[in-house]
Coordinates of C-alpha atoms in Angstrom, one line a residue:
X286 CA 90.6 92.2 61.5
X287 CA 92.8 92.9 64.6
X288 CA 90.7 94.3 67.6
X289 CA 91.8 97.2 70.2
X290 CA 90.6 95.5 72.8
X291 CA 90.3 92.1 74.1
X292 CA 87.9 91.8 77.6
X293 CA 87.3 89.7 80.0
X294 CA 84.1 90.9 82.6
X295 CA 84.8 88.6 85.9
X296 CA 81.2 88.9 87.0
X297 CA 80.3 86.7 84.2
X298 CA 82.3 84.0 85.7
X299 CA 80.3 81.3 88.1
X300 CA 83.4 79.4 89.7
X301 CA 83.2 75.7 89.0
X302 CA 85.5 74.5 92.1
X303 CA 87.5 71.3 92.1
X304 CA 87.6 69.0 95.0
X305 CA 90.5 71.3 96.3
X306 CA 88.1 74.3 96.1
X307 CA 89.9 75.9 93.0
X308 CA 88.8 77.2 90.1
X309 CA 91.6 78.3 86.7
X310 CA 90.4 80.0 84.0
X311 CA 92.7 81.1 81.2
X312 CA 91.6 84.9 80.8
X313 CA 91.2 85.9 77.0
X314 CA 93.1 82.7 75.6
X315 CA 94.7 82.9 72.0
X316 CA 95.1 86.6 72.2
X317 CA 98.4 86.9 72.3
X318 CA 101.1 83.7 71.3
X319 CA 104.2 85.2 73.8
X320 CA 102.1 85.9 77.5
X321 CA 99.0 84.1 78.4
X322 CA 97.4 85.8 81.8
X323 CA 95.5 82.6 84.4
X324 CA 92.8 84.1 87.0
X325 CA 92.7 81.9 89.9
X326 CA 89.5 81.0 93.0
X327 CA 89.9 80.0 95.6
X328 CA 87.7 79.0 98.6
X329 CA 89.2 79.3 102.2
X330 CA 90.9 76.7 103.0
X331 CA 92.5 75.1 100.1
X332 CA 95.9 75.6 99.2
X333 CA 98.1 74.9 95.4
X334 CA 101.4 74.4 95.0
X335 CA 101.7 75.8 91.2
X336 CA 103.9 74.7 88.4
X337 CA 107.3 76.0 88.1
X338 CA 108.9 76.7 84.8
X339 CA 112.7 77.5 83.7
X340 CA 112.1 79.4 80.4
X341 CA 109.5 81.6 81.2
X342 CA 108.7 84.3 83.7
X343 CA 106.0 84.4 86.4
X344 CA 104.2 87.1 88.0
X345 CA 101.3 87.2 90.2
X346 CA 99.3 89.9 91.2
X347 CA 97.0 89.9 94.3
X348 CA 94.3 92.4 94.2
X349 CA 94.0 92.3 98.5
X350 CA 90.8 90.4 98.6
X351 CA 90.1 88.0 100.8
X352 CA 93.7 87.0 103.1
X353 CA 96.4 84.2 102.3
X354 CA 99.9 83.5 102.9
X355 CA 102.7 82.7 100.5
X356 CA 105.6 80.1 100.9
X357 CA 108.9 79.4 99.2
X358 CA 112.0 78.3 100.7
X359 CA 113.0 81.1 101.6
X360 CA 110.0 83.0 103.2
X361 CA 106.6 82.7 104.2
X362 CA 104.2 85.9 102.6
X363 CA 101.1 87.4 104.1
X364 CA 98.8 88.4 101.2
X365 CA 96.8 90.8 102.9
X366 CA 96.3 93.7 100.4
X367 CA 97.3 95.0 96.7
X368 CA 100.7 92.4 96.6
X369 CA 103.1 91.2 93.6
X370 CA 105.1 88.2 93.9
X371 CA 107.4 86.4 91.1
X372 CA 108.9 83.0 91.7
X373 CA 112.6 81.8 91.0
X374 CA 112.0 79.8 87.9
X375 CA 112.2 76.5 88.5
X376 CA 114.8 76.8 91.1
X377 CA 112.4 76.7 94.1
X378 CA 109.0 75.6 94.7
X379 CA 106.1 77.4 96.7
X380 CA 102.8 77.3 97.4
X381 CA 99.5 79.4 98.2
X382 CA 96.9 79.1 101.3
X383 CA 93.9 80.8 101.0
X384 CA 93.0 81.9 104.1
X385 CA 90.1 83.2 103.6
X386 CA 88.0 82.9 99.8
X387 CA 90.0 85.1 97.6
X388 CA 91.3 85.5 93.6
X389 CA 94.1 86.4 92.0
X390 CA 96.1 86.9 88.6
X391 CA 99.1 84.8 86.9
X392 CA 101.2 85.6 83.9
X393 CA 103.0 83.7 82.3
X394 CA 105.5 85.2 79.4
X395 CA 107.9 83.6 76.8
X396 CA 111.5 84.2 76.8
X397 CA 113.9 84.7 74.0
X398 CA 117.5 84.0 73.7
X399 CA 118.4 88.1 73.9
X400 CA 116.2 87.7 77.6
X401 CA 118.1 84.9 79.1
X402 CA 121.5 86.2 78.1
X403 CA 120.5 89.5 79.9
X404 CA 119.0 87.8 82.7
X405 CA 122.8 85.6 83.4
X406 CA 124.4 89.0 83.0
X407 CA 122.5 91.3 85.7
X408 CA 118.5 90.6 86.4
X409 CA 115.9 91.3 89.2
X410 CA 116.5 89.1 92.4
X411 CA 114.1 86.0 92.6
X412 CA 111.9 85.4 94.4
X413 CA 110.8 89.2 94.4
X414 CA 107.7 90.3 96.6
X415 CA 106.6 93.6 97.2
X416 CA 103.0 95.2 98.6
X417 CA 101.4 98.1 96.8
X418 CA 102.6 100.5 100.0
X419 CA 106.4 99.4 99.0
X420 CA 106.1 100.6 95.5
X421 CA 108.3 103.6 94.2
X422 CA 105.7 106.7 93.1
X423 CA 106.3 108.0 89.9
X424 CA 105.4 111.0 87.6
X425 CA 103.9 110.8 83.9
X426 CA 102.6 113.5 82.0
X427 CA 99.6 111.4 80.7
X428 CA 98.1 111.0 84.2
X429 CA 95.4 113.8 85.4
X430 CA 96.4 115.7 88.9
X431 CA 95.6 113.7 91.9
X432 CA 96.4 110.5 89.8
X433 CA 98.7 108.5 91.6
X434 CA 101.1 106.2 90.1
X435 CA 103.6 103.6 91.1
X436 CA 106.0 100.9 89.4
X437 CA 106.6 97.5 90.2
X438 CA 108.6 96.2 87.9
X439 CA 110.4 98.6 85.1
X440 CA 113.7 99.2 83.7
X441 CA 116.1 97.1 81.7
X442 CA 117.4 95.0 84.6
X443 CA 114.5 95.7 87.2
X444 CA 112.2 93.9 84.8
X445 CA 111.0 90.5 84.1
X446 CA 112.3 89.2 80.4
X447 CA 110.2 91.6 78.7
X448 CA 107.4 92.3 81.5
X449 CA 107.4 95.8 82.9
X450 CA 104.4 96.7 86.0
X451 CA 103.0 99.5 87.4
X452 CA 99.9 100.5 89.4
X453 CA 97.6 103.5 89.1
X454 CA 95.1 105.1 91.2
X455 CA 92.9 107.8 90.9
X456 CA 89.1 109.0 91.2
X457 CA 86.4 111.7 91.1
X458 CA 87.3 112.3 87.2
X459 CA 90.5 111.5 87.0
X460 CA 93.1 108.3 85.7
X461 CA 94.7 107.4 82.5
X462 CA 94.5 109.5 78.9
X463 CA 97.6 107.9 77.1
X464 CA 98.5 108.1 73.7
X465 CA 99.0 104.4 71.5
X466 CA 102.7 103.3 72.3
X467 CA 103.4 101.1 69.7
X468 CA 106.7 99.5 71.9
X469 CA 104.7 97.6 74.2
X470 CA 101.6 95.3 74.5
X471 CA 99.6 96.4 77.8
X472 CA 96.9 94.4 79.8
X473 CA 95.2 95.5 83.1
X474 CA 93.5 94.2 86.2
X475 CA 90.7 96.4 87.8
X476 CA 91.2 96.1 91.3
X477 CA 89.9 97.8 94.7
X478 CA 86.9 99.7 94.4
X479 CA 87.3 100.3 90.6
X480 CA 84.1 101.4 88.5
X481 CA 85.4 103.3 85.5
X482 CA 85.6 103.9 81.7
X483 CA 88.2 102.3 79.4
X484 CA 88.2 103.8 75.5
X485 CA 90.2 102.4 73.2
X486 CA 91.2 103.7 69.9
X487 CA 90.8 107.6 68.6
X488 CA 87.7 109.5 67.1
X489 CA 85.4 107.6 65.3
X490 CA 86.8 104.3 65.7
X491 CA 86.9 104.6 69.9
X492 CA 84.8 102.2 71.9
X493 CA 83.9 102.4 75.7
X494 CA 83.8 99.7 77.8
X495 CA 82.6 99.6 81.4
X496 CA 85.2 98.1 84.4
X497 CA 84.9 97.0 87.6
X498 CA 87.1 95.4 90.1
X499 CA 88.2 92.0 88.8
X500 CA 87.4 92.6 85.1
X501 CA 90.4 92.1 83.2
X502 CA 91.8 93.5 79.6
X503 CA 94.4 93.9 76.4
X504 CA 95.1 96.6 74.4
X505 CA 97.3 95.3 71.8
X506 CA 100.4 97.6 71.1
X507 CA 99.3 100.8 68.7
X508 CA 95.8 102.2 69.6
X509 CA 95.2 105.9 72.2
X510 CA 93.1 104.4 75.4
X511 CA 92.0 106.2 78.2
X512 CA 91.1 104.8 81.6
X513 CA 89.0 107.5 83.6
X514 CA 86.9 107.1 86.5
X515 CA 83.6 109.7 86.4
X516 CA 82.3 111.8 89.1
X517 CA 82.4 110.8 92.6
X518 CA 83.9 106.7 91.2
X519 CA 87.1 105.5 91.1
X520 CA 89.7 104.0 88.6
X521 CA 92.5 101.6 90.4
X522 CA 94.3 99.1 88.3
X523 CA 97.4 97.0 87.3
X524 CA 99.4 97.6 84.2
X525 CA 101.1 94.7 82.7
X526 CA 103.5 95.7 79.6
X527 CA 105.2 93.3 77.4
X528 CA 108.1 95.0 74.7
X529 CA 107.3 94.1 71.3
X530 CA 111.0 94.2 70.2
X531 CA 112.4 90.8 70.0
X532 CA 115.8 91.0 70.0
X533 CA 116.9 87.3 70.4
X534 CA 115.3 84.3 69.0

């Protein structure tokens, strides 16, 4: 039977370093067949130089722990705080420095035909970077007042393939109460000071789970879920969204 949620707790992890000082963990693996999400430790000092791919999209998000710096051939990056970055497929290479200890997110998503046409016709410039602080606010009628909410990476041609992002922020009883949207596949990545509630599905089939910063999670396309912080806590998280309408082959 297909679940509403698929979760992954991050202080269940104990990070088995490499003789670089990283640790890659595929978070929640066979859970979806099209995007497959890579949480990645690593101890000050050490630095990777990731894999580059031509016919799929990458995105990383940094949750602003710990400080590193970013370099492709066109820029070096301070990770610092809340940051997104998304590499030119395989037509430049970069590589990460952690300055300090810190962890961080990687998606990976297939591509269809219908994606790489639209992507040769008009696409998001690559590589793309931005911090938290750089990110357009936005309204949405399923956020509670005080909720703050800001995208990333949305619209047909400001988007990656199929990936859409956003951020949201809120506390003291308030964050997320959205209906299911059957369109899209959505995953998120507690960050900050996050300690809140996710429920997933409606009435008698809704289940609770507790989050914290670092935790991870997938709601498949379909079910209501609500992402509320209580009294006096906080919900801050990523949203990733993948469309489930595949157009091209």
């Amino acid at each position: 039977m297909k679940k509403n949620a698929y979760i992954y707790y991050d202080r269940s992890h104990v990070c088995n370093y490499d003789e670089n000082g990283v640790d890659i963990i595929e978070l929640l693996p066979g859970t979806h067949d099209e995007v497959r999400a890579y949480k990645y430790f690593m101890k000050a000092g050490s630095m990777i130089r990731p894999e580059t791919y031509r016919d799929q999209t990458v995105f990383y998000i940094f949750d602003g722990k710990g400080e590193g710096v970013l370099r492709d051939e066109e820029k070096e990056y301070r990770l610092d705080t809340v940051c997104f970055y998304a590499p030119n497929y395989e037509k430049a290479s970069y590589s990460i420095y952690a300055a300090e200890d810190m962890a961080f997110i990687k998606v990976v998503a297939n591509m269809d035909s219908h994606d790489k046409e639209m992507m040769a016709n008009c696409r998001l410039r690559l590589p793309f970077f931005r911090r938290e602080s750089q990110c357009d606010r936005y309204d949405q009628d399923c956020k509670t007042p005080g909720t703050i909410s800001r995208t990333v990476l949305f619209g047909e041609f400001d988007r990656l393939g199929r990936l859409t992002c956003g951020i949201c922020e809120g506390g003291n009883c308030g964050g997320t109460v959205e209906k299911g949207h059957p369109e899209v596949h959505q995953w998120n990545y507690a960050i900050g000071e996050s300690d809140y509630q996710m429920t997933v599905g409606s009435e008698e089939e809704a289940v609770t789970y507790d989050r914290r910063a670092g935790d991870w999670d997938f709601i498949p396309a379909g079910p209501d879920h609500k992402l509320y912080a209580g009294s006096g806590k906080k919900v801050h998280y990523v949203w990733v969204e993948f469309n489930t309408y595949k157009r091209g082959h």
